[in-house]
Amino acid sequence: MKQRHLFRQAMALGLLSVTVMFGASAQAKEWKTVTIATEGSYEPWNLTLPGGKLGGFEPELMEILCQRMNLQCKLVVQNWDGMIAGLQAGKFDVMMDAIVITPERKQVVDFSVPYASTPASFITLKGKPALPVEAGQSMIKLADDPAQIAPAVAGLRGALQGKTIGIASGTVYTPFIDKYFKDIATVREYTASADAILDLQAGRIDTVFDDVTFANSMMSKPENNNLTLGGPQLTGPIWGDGEALGFRKTDPELKAKFDAAIKTALADGTVKTLSEKWFKTDVTP
């Protein structure tokens, strides 16, 4: 999950916006129409279908949520790295882009309850390079603890020595790659995860680190049948509390509406059904 934001640059803007808008939000707003921004290119979370319509796990979930809340919802496409600034500028009301909840991000925006939680992994060309997976370690659960992470990634560091790693800019995965691999490998950042895959196929980088659900979607395409997951899948609190919707801090009523709707969709199996449709696995948190 995209992650995927320039949060440090947006933080000053976000905090300023909260200060300026606080007085205006003193009276609760009655929401009837809502504009939701998504990337439209982070498959299978969200994608642009032929004809321009948005599809994927999140747009389908959003359609159900909006029907249940009796809200008129409009989906718009927004580049990932400008999403926070666009939210604070009032261009849209909700961010929906496989956004992982983290303490840093919570300083800038409010989050709904999570509706998904997914692992991450390296994506490589088959055999180039071969990344190690120790016996019984195909899935490793990690906390944000260097004492635990360092030995878990030691084999990966050895295999990626001198290689080039692609990563989507501003994602929850970016600081992890910078902290544990930038000293032994070249790290190249991309505006969109799909662009990193294109460079991997072109031989300009050696591997991509991203969400496993995105990786599986990319590998399901005929033109990507030479891609594979490399090394173990990494999951757990290291990636935050899960994927959720993002809101301005001045819109608590809107967040409360979505919280209630998401909880209902989790409880009645709606999220599970959609996740199995789009991810072929249950990603409910």
PDB file of C-alpha atoms in Angstrom:
ATOM      1  CA  MET A   1       0.000   0.000   0.000  1.00  0.00           C
ATOM      2  CA  LYS A   2       0.926   3.801  -2.239  1.00  0.00           C
ATOM      3  CA  GLN A   3       1.962   4.439  -1.016  1.00  0.00           C
ATOM      4  CA  ARG A   4       3.821   7.884  -1.843  1.00  0.00           C
ATOM      5  CA  HIS A   5       3.903  11.708  -0.849  1.00  0.00           C
ATOM      6  CA  LEU A   6       6.233  14.687  -0.408  1.00  0.00           C
ATOM      7  CA  PHE A   7       5.023  15.158   3.171  1.00  0.00           C
ATOM      8  CA  ARG A   8       7.849  17.311   4.470  1.00  0.00           C
ATOM      9  CA  GLN A   9       7.183  19.963   1.835  1.00  0.00           C
ATOM     10  CA  ALA A  10       3.438  19.737   2.454  1.00  0.00           C
ATOM     11  CA  MET A  11       3.636  19.898   6.253  1.00  0.00           C
ATOM     12  CA  ALA A  12       4.121  23.665   6.468  1.00  0.00           C
ATOM     13  CA  LEU A  13       1.279  24.218   4.013  1.00  0.00           C
ATOM     14  CA  GLY A  14      -0.947  21.782   5.893  1.00  0.00           C
ATOM     15  CA  LEU A  15      -0.379  23.339   9.308  1.00  0.00           C
ATOM     16  CA  LEU A  16      -0.892  26.826   7.895  1.00  0.00           C
ATOM     17  CA  SER A  17      -4.129  25.704   6.262  1.00  0.00           C
ATOM     18  CA  VAL A  18      -5.370  24.273   9.556  1.00  0.00           C
ATOM     19  CA  THR A  19      -4.726  27.609  11.276  1.00  0.00           C
ATOM     20  CA  VAL A  20      -6.410  29.692   8.571  1.00  0.00           C
ATOM     21  CA  MET A  21      -9.437  27.409   8.211  1.00  0.00           C
ATOM     22  CA  PHE A  22     -10.062  26.675  11.883  1.00  0.00           C
ATOM     23  CA  GLY A  23     -12.496  29.506  12.415  1.00  0.00           C
ATOM     24  CA  ALA A  24     -14.457  28.659   9.287  1.00  0.00           C
ATOM     25  CA  SER A  25     -14.906  25.081  10.441  1.00  0.00           C
ATOM     26  CA  ALA A  26     -16.283  25.942  13.871  1.00  0.00           C
ATOM     27  CA  GLN A  27     -19.792  25.195  12.583  1.00  0.00           C
ATOM     28  CA  ALA A  28     -20.331  21.629  11.379  1.00  0.00           C
ATOM     29  CA  LYS A  29     -20.738  21.352   7.616  1.00  0.00           C
ATOM     30  CA  GLU A  30     -23.570  19.294   6.188  1.00  0.00           C
ATOM     31  CA  TRP A  31     -21.915  17.274   3.427  1.00  0.00           C
ATOM     32  CA  LYS A  32     -23.946  16.413   0.330  1.00  0.00           C
ATOM     33  CA  THR A  33     -21.282  16.328  -2.383  1.00  0.00           C
ATOM     34  CA  VAL A  34     -17.687  15.153  -2.014  1.00  0.00           C
ATOM     35  CA  THR A  35     -14.722  15.199  -4.428  1.00  0.00           C
ATOM     36  CA  ILE A  36     -12.241  12.331  -4.027  1.00  0.00           C
ATOM     37  CA  ALA A  37      -8.742  12.393  -5.542  1.00  0.00           C
ATOM     38  CA  THR A  38      -6.912   9.282  -6.635  1.00  0.00           C
ATOM     39  CA  GLU A  39      -3.873   8.594  -8.782  1.00  0.00           C
ATOM     40  CA  GLY A  40      -5.670   6.437 -11.352  1.00  0.00           C
ATOM     41  CA  SER A  41      -2.524   4.468 -12.129  1.00  0.00           C
ATOM     42  CA  TYR A  42      -1.733   2.407  -9.022  1.00  0.00           C
ATOM     43  CA  GLU A  43      -3.154  -0.957 -10.026  1.00  0.00           C
ATOM     44  CA  PRO A  44      -5.125  -2.744  -8.726  1.00  0.00           C
ATOM     45  CA  TRP A  45      -5.952  -0.147  -6.058  1.00  0.00           C
ATOM     46  CA  ASN A  46      -7.003   2.373  -8.688  1.00  0.00           C
ATOM     47  CA  LEU A  47      -6.651   2.491 -12.455  1.00  0.00           C
ATOM     48  CA  THR A  48      -7.917   4.334 -15.499  1.00  0.00           C
ATOM     49  CA  LEU A  49     -10.083   2.134 -17.712  1.00  0.00           C
ATOM     50  CA  PRO A  50     -10.539   2.529 -21.496  1.00  0.00           C
ATOM     51  CA  GLY A  51     -12.704   5.582 -22.013  1.00  0.00           C
ATOM     52  CA  GLY A  52     -11.290   7.348 -18.969  1.00  0.00           C
ATOM     53  CA  LYS A  53     -13.465   5.846 -16.226  1.00  0.00           C
ATOM     54  CA  LEU A  54     -11.701   5.036 -12.948  1.00  0.00           C
ATOM     55  CA  GLY A  55     -11.796   1.455 -11.693  1.00  0.00           C
ATOM     56  CA  GLY A  56     -10.055  -0.807  -9.212  1.00  0.00           C
ATOM     57  CA  PHE A  57     -10.465  -1.790  -5.579  1.00  0.00           C
ATOM     58  CA  GLU A  58     -10.718   1.730  -4.157  1.00  0.00           C
ATOM     59  CA  PRO A  59     -13.099   3.293  -6.733  1.00  0.00           C
ATOM     60  CA  GLU A  60     -15.461   0.328  -6.367  1.00  0.00           C
ATOM     61  CA  LEU A  61     -15.303   0.537  -2.572  1.00  0.00           C
ATOM     62  CA  MET A  62     -15.865   4.299  -2.735  1.00  0.00           C
ATOM     63  CA  GLU A  63     -18.960   3.864  -4.894  1.00  0.00           C
ATOM     64  CA  ILE A  64     -20.473   1.552  -2.273  1.00  0.00           C
ATOM     65  CA  LEU A  65     -19.531   3.837   0.620  1.00  0.00           C
ATOM     66  CA  CYS A  66     -21.013   6.904  -1.058  1.00  0.00           C
ATOM     67  CA  GLN A  67     -24.273   5.088  -1.805  1.00  0.00           C
ATOM     68  CA  ARG A  68     -24.569   4.068   1.832  1.00  0.00           C
ATOM     69  CA  MET A  69     -23.865   7.615   3.043  1.00  0.00           C
ATOM     70  CA  ASN A  70     -26.235   9.191   0.479  1.00  0.00           C
ATOM     71  CA  LEU A  71     -23.383  11.350  -0.763  1.00  0.00           C
ATOM     72  CA  GLN A  72     -22.853  12.503  -4.325  1.00  0.00           C
ATOM     73  CA  CYS A  73     -19.214  11.610  -4.964  1.00  0.00           C
ATOM     74  CA  LYS A  74     -16.950  12.686  -7.821  1.00  0.00           C
ATOM     75  CA  LEU A  75     -13.600  10.992  -8.499  1.00  0.00           C
ATOM     76  CA  VAL A  76     -10.774  13.080  -9.953  1.00  0.00           C
ATOM     77  CA  VAL A  77      -7.222  12.154 -10.964  1.00  0.00           C
ATOM     78  CA  GLN A  78      -4.327  13.784  -9.104  1.00  0.00           C
ATOM     79  CA  ASN A  79      -0.599  13.030  -9.292  1.00  0.00           C
ATOM     80  CA  TRP A  80       0.598  11.407  -6.104  1.00  0.00           C
ATOM     81  CA  ASP A  81       3.263  13.961  -5.218  1.00  0.00           C
ATOM     82  CA  GLY A  82       0.778  16.864  -5.297  1.00  0.00           C
ATOM     83  CA  MET A  83      -2.072  15.229  -3.438  1.00  0.00           C
ATOM     84  CA  ILE A  84      -1.553  16.748   0.032  1.00  0.00           C
ATOM     85  CA  ALA A  85      -1.149  20.273  -1.358  1.00  0.00           C
ATOM     86  CA  GLY A  86      -4.263  19.822  -3.504  1.00  0.00           C
ATOM     87  CA  LEU A  87      -6.278  18.638  -0.499  1.00  0.00           C
ATOM     88  CA  GLN A  88      -5.230  21.627   1.608  1.00  0.00           C
ATOM     89  CA  ALA A  89      -5.915  24.011  -1.284  1.00  0.00           C
ATOM     90  CA  GLY A  90      -9.501  22.748  -1.482  1.00  0.00           C
ATOM     91  CA  LYS A  91      -9.221  21.149  -4.916  1.00  0.00           C
ATOM     92  CA  PHE A  92     -10.820  18.013  -3.475  1.00  0.00           C
ATOM     93  CA  ASP A  93     -12.080  16.752  -0.116  1.00  0.00           C
ATOM     94  CA  VAL A  94     -10.683  13.223   0.257  1.00  0.00           C
ATOM     95  CA  MET A  95      -7.440  11.471  -0.712  1.00  0.00           C
ATOM     96  CA  MET A  96      -7.805   7.830  -1.819  1.00  0.00           C
ATOM     97  CA  ASP A  97      -4.605   6.256  -3.111  1.00  0.00           C
ATOM     98  CA  ALA A  98      -3.528   3.266  -0.993  1.00  0.00           C
ATOM     99  CA  ILE A  99      -2.260   5.793   1.553  1.00  0.00           C
ATOM    100  CA  VAL A 100      -0.606   4.225   4.573  1.00  0.00           C
ATOM    101  CA  ILE A 101      -1.206   5.827   7.972  1.00  0.00           C
ATOM    102  CA  THR A 102       2.045   6.999   9.595  1.00  0.00           C
ATOM    103  CA  PRO A 103       2.807   9.329  12.536  1.00  0.00           C
ATOM    104  CA  GLU A 104       4.435  11.877  10.206  1.00  0.00           C
ATOM    105  CA  ARG A 105       1.418  11.978   7.912  1.00  0.00           C
ATOM    106  CA  LYS A 106      -0.983  12.312  10.834  1.00  0.00           C
ATOM    107  CA  GLN A 107       0.649  15.664  11.626  1.00  0.00           C
ATOM    108  CA  VAL A 108      -0.624  16.994   8.306  1.00  0.00           C
ATOM    109  CA  VAL A 109      -3.920  15.218   7.585  1.00  0.00           C
ATOM    110  CA  ASP A 110      -6.538  13.156   9.399  1.00  0.00           C
ATOM    111  CA  PHE A 111      -7.142   9.524   8.424  1.00  0.00           C
ATOM    112  CA  SER A 112     -10.165   7.299   8.341  1.00  0.00           C
ATOM    113  CA  VAL A 113     -10.105   3.911  10.005  1.00  0.00           C
ATOM    114  CA  PRO A 114      -7.940   1.628   7.813  1.00  0.00           C
ATOM    115  CA  TYR A 115      -9.623  -0.522   5.189  1.00  0.00           C
ATOM    116  CA  ALA A 116      -6.568  -2.578   4.143  1.00  0.00           C
ATOM    117  CA  SER A 117      -3.124  -3.711   5.297  1.00  0.00           C
ATOM    118  CA  THR A 118      -0.602  -5.155   2.834  1.00  0.00           C
ATOM    119  CA  PRO A 119       3.054  -6.328   2.691  1.00  0.00           C
ATOM    120  CA  ALA A 120       5.818  -5.005   0.431  1.00  0.00           C
ATOM    121  CA  SER A 121       8.570  -6.714  -1.559  1.00  0.00           C
ATOM    122  CA  PHE A 122      11.220  -6.252  -4.209  1.00  0.00           C
ATOM    123  CA  ILE A 123      10.245  -6.801  -7.838  1.00  0.00           C
ATOM    124  CA  THR A 124      12.962  -8.037 -10.187  1.00  0.00           C
ATOM    125  CA  LEU A 125      13.511  -9.523 -13.610  1.00  0.00           C
ATOM    126  CA  LYS A 126      13.655 -13.278 -13.194  1.00  0.00           C
ATOM    127  CA  GLY A 127      17.196 -14.110 -12.091  1.00  0.00           C
ATOM    128  CA  LYS A 128      18.485 -10.504 -12.326  1.00  0.00           C
ATOM    129  CA  PRO A 129      19.423 -10.301  -9.503  1.00  0.00           C
ATOM    130  CA  ALA A 130      18.336 -13.358  -7.559  1.00  0.00           C
ATOM    131  CA  LEU A 131      17.314 -12.163  -4.103  1.00  0.00           C
ATOM    132  CA  PRO A 132      17.599 -14.605  -1.186  1.00  0.00           C
ATOM    133  CA  VAL A 133      14.714 -16.035   0.826  1.00  0.00           C
ATOM    134  CA  GLU A 134      15.744 -18.008   3.891  1.00  0.00           C
ATOM    135  CA  ALA A 135      13.837 -21.185   4.717  1.00  0.00           C
ATOM    136  CA  GLY A 136      10.587 -20.380   6.465  1.00  0.00           C
ATOM    137  CA  GLN A 137      11.110 -16.643   5.939  1.00  0.00           C
ATOM    138  CA  SER A 138       8.984 -15.924   2.863  1.00  0.00           C
ATOM    139  CA  MET A 139       6.964 -13.480   4.988  1.00  0.00           C
ATOM    140  CA  ILE A 140       8.688 -11.441   7.705  1.00  0.00           C
ATOM    141  CA  LYS A 141       6.728  -9.304  10.158  1.00  0.00           C
ATOM    142  CA  LEU A 142       8.708  -6.259  11.240  1.00  0.00           C
ATOM    143  CA  ALA A 143       8.281  -3.466  13.753  1.00  0.00           C
ATOM    144  CA  ASP A 144       9.985  -0.123  13.168  1.00  0.00           C
ATOM    145  CA  ASP A 145      13.025  -1.352  15.100  1.00  0.00           C
ATOM    146  CA  PRO A 146      16.504  -1.208  13.518  1.00  0.00           C
ATOM    147  CA  ALA A 147      17.717  -4.002  15.815  1.00  0.00           C
ATOM    148  CA  GLN A 148      15.122  -6.303  14.256  1.00  0.00           C
ATOM    149  CA  ILE A 149      15.267  -4.979  10.697  1.00  0.00           C
ATOM    150  CA  ALA A 150      19.057  -4.984  10.191  1.00  0.00           C
ATOM    151  CA  PRO A 151      19.527  -8.776  10.445  1.00  0.00           C
ATOM    152  CA  ALA A 152      16.313  -9.400   8.485  1.00  0.00           C
ATOM    153  CA  VAL A 153      17.612  -7.474   5.458  1.00  0.00           C
ATOM    154  CA  ALA A 154      21.301  -8.483   5.686  1.00  0.00           C
ATOM    155  CA  GLY A 155      20.969 -11.039   2.864  1.00  0.00           C
ATOM    156  CA  LEU A 156      19.125  -8.555   0.667  1.00  0.00           C
ATOM    157  CA  ARG A 157      21.819  -5.953   1.231  1.00  0.00           C
ATOM    158  CA  GLY A 158      24.472  -8.393   0.083  1.00  0.00           C
ATOM    159  CA  ALA A 159      22.551  -9.283  -3.067  1.00  0.00           C
ATOM    160  CA  LEU A 160      21.830  -5.633  -3.938  1.00  0.00           C
ATOM    161  CA  GLN A 161      25.375  -4.343  -3.383  1.00  0.00           C
ATOM    162  CA  GLY A 162      26.149  -1.930  -6.246  1.00  0.00           C
ATOM    163  CA  LYS A 163      22.684  -2.319  -7.820  1.00  0.00           C
ATOM    164  CA  THR A 164      20.052   0.340  -8.595  1.00  0.00           C
ATOM    165  CA  ILE A 165      16.737   0.273  -6.702  1.00  0.00           C
ATOM    166  CA  GLY A 166      13.627   2.035  -7.995  1.00  0.00           C
ATOM    167  CA  ILE A 167      11.091   3.454  -5.529  1.00  0.00           C
ATOM    168  CA  ALA A 168       8.033   5.708  -5.869  1.00  0.00           C
ATOM    169  CA  SER A 169       8.807   9.116  -4.378  1.00  0.00           C
ATOM    170  CA  GLY A 170       7.370   9.936  -0.980  1.00  0.00           C
ATOM    171  CA  THR A 171       5.926   6.528  -0.204  1.00  0.00           C
ATOM    172  CA  VAL A 172       6.003   4.884   3.211  1.00  0.00           C
ATOM    173  CA  TYR A 173       8.637   2.587   1.684  1.00  0.00           C
ATOM    174  CA  THR A 174      11.003   5.389   0.593  1.00  0.00           C
ATOM    175  CA  PRO A 175      12.618   6.086   4.004  1.00  0.00           C
ATOM    176  CA  PHE A 176      13.019   2.340   4.566  1.00  0.00           C
ATOM    177  CA  ILE A 177      14.980   1.946   1.323  1.00  0.00           C
ATOM    178  CA  ASP A 178      17.010   5.087   2.028  1.00  0.00           C
ATOM    179  CA  LYS A 179      17.887   3.949   5.552  1.00  0.00           C
ATOM    180  CA  TYR A 180      18.802   0.330   4.865  1.00  0.00           C
ATOM    181  CA  PHE A 181      20.011   0.279   1.242  1.00  0.00           C
ATOM    182  CA  LYS A 182      21.173   3.722   0.098  1.00  0.00           C
ATOM    183  CA  ASP A 183      24.652   3.178   1.509  1.00  0.00           C
ATOM    184  CA  ILE A 184      25.233   0.071  -0.645  1.00  0.00           C
ATOM    185  CA  ALA A 185      23.039   0.742  -3.713  1.00  0.00           C
ATOM    186  CA  THR A 186      21.874   3.584  -5.942  1.00  0.00           C
ATOM    187  CA  VAL A 187      18.284   4.631  -5.165  1.00  0.00           C
ATOM    188  CA  ARG A 188      16.264   6.174  -7.995  1.00  0.00           C
ATOM    189  CA  GLU A 189      12.925   7.827  -7.174  1.00  0.00           C
ATOM    190  CA  TYR A 190       9.900   8.003  -9.487  1.00  0.00           C
ATOM    191  CA  THR A 191       6.711  10.053  -9.525  1.00  0.00           C
ATOM    192  CA  ALA A 192       4.645   6.909 -10.189  1.00  0.00           C
ATOM    193  CA  SER A 193       5.299   3.247  -9.393  1.00  0.00           C
ATOM    194  CA  ALA A 194       4.386   2.249 -12.950  1.00  0.00           C
ATOM    195  CA  ASP A 195       7.266   4.379 -14.261  1.00  0.00           C
ATOM    196  CA  ALA A 196       9.703   2.413 -12.106  1.00  0.00           C
ATOM    197  CA  ILE A 197       8.425  -0.820 -13.655  1.00  0.00           C
ATOM    198  CA  LEU A 198       9.031   0.594 -17.137  1.00  0.00           C
ATOM    199  CA  ASP A 199      12.634   1.396 -16.228  1.00  0.00           C
ATOM    200  CA  LEU A 200      13.076  -2.063 -14.720  1.00  0.00           C
ATOM    201  CA  GLN A 201      11.940  -3.613 -17.995  1.00  0.00           C
ATOM    202  CA  ALA A 202      14.248  -1.297 -19.940  1.00  0.00           C
ATOM    203  CA  GLY A 203      17.245  -2.367 -17.851  1.00  0.00           C
ATOM    204  CA  ARG A 204      17.828   1.089 -16.377  1.00  0.00           C
ATOM    205  CA  ILE A 205      17.380  -0.207 -12.819  1.00  0.00           C
ATOM    206  CA  ASP A 206      17.806  -3.631 -11.221  1.00  0.00           C
ATOM    207  CA  THR A 207      14.793  -3.871  -8.917  1.00  0.00           C
ATOM    208  CA  VAL A 208      11.718  -2.003  -7.653  1.00  0.00           C
ATOM    209  CA  PHE A 209      10.452  -1.976  -4.058  1.00  0.00           C
ATOM    210  CA  ASP A 210       6.694  -1.576  -3.700  1.00  0.00           C
ATOM    211  CA  ASP A 211       3.418  -2.941  -2.382  1.00  0.00           C
ATOM    212  CA  VAL A 212       2.856  -6.642  -3.116  1.00  0.00           C
ATOM    213  CA  THR A 213      -0.664  -6.048  -4.422  1.00  0.00           C
ATOM    214  CA  PHE A 214       0.717  -3.572  -6.968  1.00  0.00           C
ATOM    215  CA  ALA A 215       3.482  -6.024  -7.860  1.00  0.00           C
ATOM    216  CA  ASN A 216       1.018  -8.866  -8.421  1.00  0.00           C
ATOM    217  CA  SER A 217      -1.074  -6.647 -10.675  1.00  0.00           C
ATOM    218  CA  MET A 218       1.968  -5.703 -12.743  1.00  0.00           C
ATOM    219  CA  MET A 219       3.104  -9.326 -13.008  1.00  0.00           C
ATOM    220  CA  SER A 220      -0.331 -10.431 -14.234  1.00  0.00           C
ATOM    221  CA  LYS A 221       0.136  -8.468 -17.474  1.00  0.00           C
ATOM    222  CA  PRO A 222       1.445 -10.537 -20.433  1.00  0.00           C
ATOM    223  CA  GLU A 223       4.171  -7.996 -21.176  1.00  0.00           C
ATOM    224  CA  ASN A 224       5.498  -8.421 -17.615  1.00  0.00           C
ATOM    225  CA  ASN A 225       5.695 -12.225 -17.481  1.00  0.00           C
ATOM    226  CA  ASN A 226       9.439 -11.900 -16.900  1.00  0.00           C
ATOM    227  CA  LEU A 227       8.924 -10.133 -13.560  1.00  0.00           C
ATOM    228  CA  THR A 228       8.974 -11.851 -10.186  1.00  0.00           C
ATOM    229  CA  LEU A 229       8.951 -11.003  -6.492  1.00  0.00           C
ATOM    230  CA  GLY A 230      12.436 -11.045  -5.001  1.00  0.00           C
ATOM    231  CA  GLY A 231      13.356 -11.877  -1.430  1.00  0.00           C
ATOM    232  CA  PRO A 232      10.855 -12.144   1.425  1.00  0.00           C
ATOM    233  CA  GLN A 233       7.646 -10.168   1.739  1.00  0.00           C
ATOM    234  CA  LEU A 234       7.956  -7.588   4.531  1.00  0.00           C
ATOM    235  CA  THR A 235       4.887  -6.773   6.598  1.00  0.00           C
ATOM    236  CA  GLY A 236       3.866  -5.519  10.023  1.00  0.00           C
ATOM    237  CA  PRO A 237       3.858  -2.224  11.979  1.00  0.00           C
ATOM    238  CA  ILE A 238       6.909  -1.013  10.055  1.00  0.00           C
ATOM    239  CA  TRP A 239       4.485   0.185   7.357  1.00  0.00           C
ATOM    240  CA  GLY A 240       2.112   1.927   9.749  1.00  0.00           C
ATOM    241  CA  ASP A 241      -1.465   1.128  10.683  1.00  0.00           C
ATOM    242  CA  GLY A 242      -2.750   0.243   7.216  1.00  0.00           C
ATOM    243  CA  GLU A 243      -4.215   2.001   4.171  1.00  0.00           C
ATOM    244  CA  ALA A 244      -6.869   4.660   4.748  1.00  0.00           C
ATOM    245  CA  LEU A 245      -8.548   7.762   3.339  1.00  0.00           C
ATOM    246  CA  GLY A 246      -7.030  11.194   4.025  1.00  0.00           C
ATOM    247  CA  PHE A 247      -8.958  14.323   5.084  1.00  0.00           C
ATOM    248  CA  ARG A 248      -8.267  17.917   6.045  1.00  0.00           C
ATOM    249  CA  LYS A 249      -8.062  18.328   9.798  1.00  0.00           C
ATOM    250  CA  THR A 250     -10.821  20.928   9.509  1.00  0.00           C
ATOM    251  CA  ASP A 251     -13.362  18.351   8.228  1.00  0.00           C
ATOM    252  CA  PRO A 252     -14.038  16.043  11.211  1.00  0.00           C
ATOM    253  CA  GLU A 253     -17.703  15.567  10.218  1.00  0.00           C
ATOM    254  CA  LEU A 254     -16.688  14.150   6.847  1.00  0.00           C
ATOM    255  CA  LYS A 255     -14.138  11.829   8.417  1.00  0.00           C
ATOM    256  CA  ALA A 256     -16.776  10.587  10.885  1.00  0.00           C
ATOM    257  CA  LYS A 257     -19.165   9.761   8.031  1.00  0.00           C
ATOM    258  CA  PHE A 258     -16.540   7.714   6.216  1.00  0.00           C
ATOM    259  CA  ASP A 259     -15.362   6.015   9.409  1.00  0.00           C
ATOM    260  CA  ALA A 260     -18.865   4.717  10.055  1.00  0.00           C
ATOM    261  CA  ALA A 261     -19.332   3.566   6.459  1.00  0.00           C
ATOM    262  CA  ILE A 262     -15.944   1.787   6.330  1.00  0.00           C
ATOM    263  CA  LYS A 263     -16.611  -0.001   9.618  1.00  0.00           C
ATOM    264  CA  THR A 264     -19.902  -1.285   8.210  1.00  0.00           C
ATOM    265  CA  ALA A 265     -18.224  -2.403   4.970  1.00  0.00           C
ATOM    266  CA  LEU A 266     -15.593  -4.274   6.972  1.00  0.00           C
ATOM    267  CA  ALA A 267     -18.156  -5.890   9.248  1.00  0.00           C
ATOM    268  CA  ASP A 268     -20.465  -7.141   6.489  1.00  0.00           C
ATOM    269  CA  GLY A 269     -17.686  -8.566   4.310  1.00  0.00           C
ATOM    270  CA  THR A 270     -17.854  -5.949   1.545  1.00  0.00           C
ATOM    271  CA  VAL A 271     -14.165  -5.055   1.835  1.00  0.00           C
ATOM    272  CA  LYS A 272     -13.180  -8.723   1.927  1.00  0.00           C
ATOM    273  CA  THR A 273     -15.191  -9.474  -1.229  1.00  0.00           C
ATOM    274  CA  LEU A 274     -13.687  -6.555  -3.138  1.00  0.00           C
ATOM    275  CA  SER A 275     -10.146  -7.328  -1.982  1.00  0.00           C
ATOM    276  CA  GLU A 276     -10.454 -10.942  -3.122  1.00  0.00           C
ATOM    277  CA  LYS A 277     -11.782  -9.725  -6.472  1.00  0.00           C
ATOM    278  CA  TRP A 278      -8.971  -7.256  -7.107  1.00  0.00           C
ATOM    279  CA  PHE A 279      -6.045  -8.660  -5.081  1.00  0.00           C
ATOM    280  CA  LYS A 280      -6.905 -12.390  -5.089  1.00  0.00           C
ATOM    281  CA  THR A 281      -6.382 -12.299  -1.329  1.00  0.00           C
ATOM    282  CA  ASP A 282      -8.018 -10.817   1.781  1.00  0.00           C
ATOM    283  CA  VAL A 283      -6.300  -7.547   2.731  1.00  0.00           C
ATOM    284  CA  THR A 284      -8.730  -6.479   5.442  1.00  0.00           C
ATOM    285  CA  PRO A 285      -6.814  -5.092   8.446  1.00  0.00           C
TER     286      PRO A 285
END
